[in-house]
Tab-separated table of C-alpha atoms in Angstrom:
chain	number	residue	atom	x	y	z
A	109	MET	CA	-3.167	-74.842	-16.678
A	110	LYS	CA	-4.845	-74.787	-20.059
A	111	ILE	CA	-1.801	-75.077	-22.566
A	112	GLY	CA	-4.393	-74.885	-25.364
A	113	GLU	CA	-5.835	-71.469	-24.498
A	114	ARG	CA	-2.556	-69.610	-23.708
A	115	LEU	CA	-1.343	-71.315	-27.227
A	116	LYS	CA	-4.649	-69.506	-28.576
A	117	ARG	CA	-3.557	-66.377	-27.640
A	118	LEU	CA	-0.481	-66.272	-28.611
A	119	ARG	CA	-1.372	-66.876	-32.077
A	120	MET	CA	-4.075	-64.671	-32.016
A	121	ILE	CA	-1.401	-62.356	-30.548
A	122	ASN	CA	0.941	-62.463	-33.768
A	123	SER	CA	-1.958	-62.291	-36.077
A	124	LEU	CA	-1.570	-66.178	-37.333
A	125	THR	CA	-4.569	-68.448	-38.642
A	126	GLN	CA	-3.693	-71.971	-37.481
A	127	GLU	CA	-2.676	-73.150	-40.550
A	128	GLU	CA	0.345	-70.285	-40.398
A	129	LEU	CA	1.013	-71.601	-37.422
A	130	ALA	CA	1.010	-74.960	-38.408
A	131	ASN	CA	3.107	-74.545	-41.447
A	132	ARG	CA	5.898	-72.331	-39.529
A	133	ALA	CA	6.126	-75.195	-36.959
A	134	ASP	CA	5.821	-78.354	-39.815
A	135	LEU	CA	3.053	-79.147	-37.725
A	136	THR	CA	-0.854	-79.635	-39.369
A	137	LYS	CA	-3.562	-77.222	-38.852
A	138	GLY	CA	-5.597	-80.340	-37.493
A	139	TYR	CA	-3.063	-81.165	-34.954
A	140	ILE	CA	-2.675	-76.665	-34.018
A	141	SER	CA	-6.786	-76.956	-33.270
A	142	GLN	CA	-6.350	-80.055	-31.160
A	143	LEU	CA	-4.196	-78.440	-29.099
A	144	GLU	CA	-5.900	-75.426	-28.728
A	145	ASN	CA	-8.851	-77.154	-27.568
A	146	ASP	CA	-6.794	-78.947	-25.062
A	147	ALA	CA	-7.939	-82.692	-27.156
A	148	THR	CA	-4.374	-83.609	-27.261
A	149	SER	CA	-0.991	-82.454	-25.396
A	150	PRO	CA	2.163	-81.876	-26.620
A	151	SER	CA	5.592	-82.965	-26.672
A	152	ILE	CA	7.924	-80.909	-24.992
A	153	ALA	CA	9.726	-80.952	-28.708
A	154	THR	CA	6.914	-79.843	-30.451
A	155	LEU	CA	5.654	-77.370	-28.215
A	156	LYS	CA	9.667	-75.789	-28.418
A	157	ASP	CA	9.022	-76.057	-32.119
A	158	ILE	CA	5.864	-73.987	-31.785
A	159	LEU	CA	7.063	-71.239	-29.332
A	160	ASP	CA	10.089	-71.038	-31.534
A	161	VAL	CA	7.371	-69.519	-33.790
A	162	PHE	CA	6.478	-67.055	-31.557
A	163	GLY	CA	10.209	-66.170	-29.860
A	164	VAL	CA	8.749	-67.250	-26.508
A	165	SER	CA	10.655	-69.349	-24.477
A	166	MET	CA	9.312	-72.348	-22.202
A	167	GLN	CA	10.251	-70.321	-18.919
A	168	GLU	CA	8.137	-67.443	-20.237
A	169	PHE	CA	5.549	-69.838	-21.464
A	170	PHE	CA	5.046	-71.351	-18.644
A	171	SER	CA	5.549	-68.170	-16.208
A	172	ASP	CA	2.355	-67.152	-14.170
A	173	PRO	CA	0.687	-63.975	-15.306
A	174	ILE	CA	-1.061	-63.548	-12.503
A	175	GLY	CA	1.159	-60.758	-11.134
A	176	GLU	CA	0.331	-58.911	-13.986
A	177	ASP	CA	-0.809	-55.295	-13.276
A	178	VAL	CA	-3.425	-53.679	-14.956
A	179	VAL	CA	-4.387	-50.978	-12.503
A	180	TYR	CA	-1.610	-48.375	-11.660
A	181	GLY	CA	-2.232	-45.434	-9.551
A	182	LYS	CA	-0.689	-42.000	-9.049
A	183	ASP	CA	2.583	-43.348	-7.359
A	184	ALA	CA	2.992	-45.581	-10.213
A	185	ARG	CA	4.064	-42.427	-13.039
A	186	VAL	CA	7.591	-41.775	-13.628
A	187	GLN	CA	8.263	-38.144	-14.295
A	188	PRO	CA	11.385	-38.020	-15.979
A	189	SER	CA	11.471	-34.159	-15.789
A	190	ALA	CA	11.565	-31.560	-12.750
A	191	ASP	CA	7.923	-31.216	-11.019
A	192	ASP	CA	9.123	-27.270	-11.910
A	193	ALA	CA	9.796	-27.586	-15.101
A	194	ALA	CA	7.636	-25.974	-18.135
A	195	VAL	CA	6.986	-28.891	-19.997
A	196	THR	CA	6.396	-32.359	-18.212
A	197	VAL	CA	6.584	-35.738	-19.255
A	198	GLU	CA	4.173	-38.067	-16.852
A	199	LEU	CA	4.460	-41.943	-18.341
A	200	LEU	CA	1.732	-43.601	-17.058
A	201	VAL	CA	2.590	-47.078	-17.423
A	202	PRO	CA	5.829	-48.026	-15.981
A	203	GLY	CA	7.890	-50.067	-17.913
A	204	ALA	CA	7.272	-49.180	-21.554
A	205	GLN	CA	9.647	-50.597	-23.388
A	206	ASN	CA	8.460	-53.818	-22.430
A	207	ARG	CA	4.958	-52.723	-24.154
A	208	GLU	CA	3.394	-52.119	-27.737
A	209	MET	CA	1.871	-48.234	-26.677
A	210	ASP	CA	3.323	-45.472	-24.140
A	211	PRO	CA	0.719	-43.465	-22.545
A	212	ALA	CA	1.706	-40.005	-21.013
A	213	LEU	CA	0.682	-37.063	-19.419
A	214	VAL	CA	2.146	-33.851	-20.929
A	215	THR	CA	1.808	-30.523	-18.826
A	216	LEU	CA	2.682	-27.335	-21.215
A	217	ALA	CA	3.399	-24.080	-19.046
A	218	PRO	CA	1.423	-21.042	-20.941
A	219	GLY	CA	3.993	-20.377	-24.077
A	220	GLU	CA	5.611	-23.185	-24.257
A	221	GLU	CA	6.664	-25.851	-26.470
A	222	MET	CA	8.016	-29.683	-26.822
A	223	ASP	CA	11.139	-30.033	-28.166
A	224	GLU	CA	10.668	-31.024	-31.700
A	225	GLN	CA	10.726	-34.701	-32.242
A	226	ASN	CA	12.251	-35.953	-35.672
A	227	PHE	CA	10.108	-38.669	-37.964
A	228	HIS	CA	9.797	-42.348	-36.486
A	229	GLU	CA	8.200	-45.201	-36.766
A	230	GLY	CA	4.716	-45.596	-35.192
A	231	GLU	CA	1.691	-43.363	-34.363
A	232	GLU	CA	0.674	-41.196	-32.125
A	233	PHE	CA	-2.806	-39.984	-30.088
A	234	GLY	CA	-3.314	-37.340	-28.193
A	235	PHE	CA	-6.545	-35.538	-26.198
A	236	VAL	CA	-6.358	-32.326	-24.826
A	237	LEU	CA	-7.771	-32.287	-21.537
A	238	LEU	CA	-7.264	-28.437	-20.934
A	239	GLY	CA	-6.302	-25.876	-22.461
A	240	LYS	CA	-5.584	-24.946	-26.298
A	241	ILE	CA	-2.700	-26.242	-28.060
A	242	GLN	CA	-0.912	-26.084	-31.603
A	243	LEU	CA	0.284	-29.058	-33.287
A	244	ARG	CA	2.841	-28.500	-35.653
A	245	LEU	CA	3.410	-31.565	-38.313
A	246	ASP	CA	6.189	-30.811	-40.754
A	247	ASP	CA	4.999	-27.487	-42.067
A	248	LYS	CA	1.391	-27.816	-41.131
A	249	ILE	CA	-0.274	-26.452	-38.076
A	250	TYR	CA	-3.524	-27.457	-36.584
A	251	THR	CA	-5.047	-25.540	-33.592
A	252	VAL	CA	-6.458	-28.342	-30.936
A	253	LYS	CA	-8.651	-27.399	-28.205
A	254	LYS	CA	-9.739	-28.802	-24.643
A	255	ASP	CA	-12.078	-31.971	-25.175
A	256	GLU	CA	-10.357	-32.892	-29.163
A	257	CYS	CA	-7.793	-35.025	-29.766
A	258	PHE	CA	-5.216	-35.586	-32.863
A	259	TYR	CA	-4.270	-38.551	-34.075
A	260	PHE	CA	-1.032	-39.092	-36.871
A	261	THR	CA	1.617	-41.149	-37.905
A	262	SER	CA	5.072	-40.229	-37.009
A	263	ASP	CA	6.707	-40.117	-40.241
A	264	LYS	CA	6.758	-36.171	-39.816
A	265	ARG	CA	8.569	-33.880	-37.677
A	266	HIS	CA	6.117	-32.643	-34.655
A	267	THR	CA	6.070	-30.351	-31.897
A	268	VAL	CA	3.042	-29.075	-29.596
A	269	LYS	CA	3.185	-25.586	-28.574
A	270	ASN	CA	0.663	-24.287	-25.767
A	271	ILE	CA	-1.598	-21.159	-27.387
A	272	GLY	CA	-3.675	-21.177	-24.113
A	273	LYS	CA	-3.201	-18.319	-21.329
A	274	GLY	CA	-3.486	-21.529	-18.661
A	275	SER	CA	-1.680	-24.382	-18.194
A	276	ALA	CA	-2.349	-27.405	-21.327
A	277	ARG	CA	-2.547	-31.193	-20.680
A	278	ILE	CA	-2.475	-33.646	-23.319
A	279	LEU	CA	-3.225	-37.267	-22.631
A	280	TRP	CA	-0.458	-38.393	-25.589
A	281	VAL	CA	-0.093	-42.281	-26.611
A	282	VAL	CA	2.889	-43.313	-28.643
A	283	THR	CA	3.380	-46.533	-30.396
A	284	PRO	CA	5.824	-47.780	-30.609
A	285	PRO	CA	6.966	-46.798	-27.151
A	286	THR	CA	9.347	-43.743	-27.904
A	287	PHE	CA	9.360	-40.584	-25.207
A	288	ASP	CA	12.333	-39.930	-24.314
A	289	TYR	CA	11.756	-36.830	-21.762
């Protein structure tokens, strides 16, 4: 196991420089560099101090990520709404509460509208796969057609309505995860 590589990955994920990590763990930048290059090995106490900066336990750090899923088939989707509902939301990746974003497939029958979402933390992205929708952000209305996308910060009340003659499908990504259908 390459401890240095894992430490560097944690540091990068947390957007810290070697110097920032060193300061927070009460170490030197040079020592962090040596650790990341596997030129030295930390004591258990030092490793714990570093992992505390990231909020990661020893068990989490040493757990084997090999079993982590990367590809999710149709059978992995979670659909909290009924199959015959006028608005369906399929959560494409299970366990989104443990991830940074929540991708979903939203399908709206003709004329149907999602429940209005109040403003919340985060950002949202949608790509219209099928149909034509109306996106309302507070009091502004936008028309989005097939093969077009939208992106907005979630600090506005928002909803979408299918204004086409057939079904509308949207690949929708929210960060952090907030879908509650």
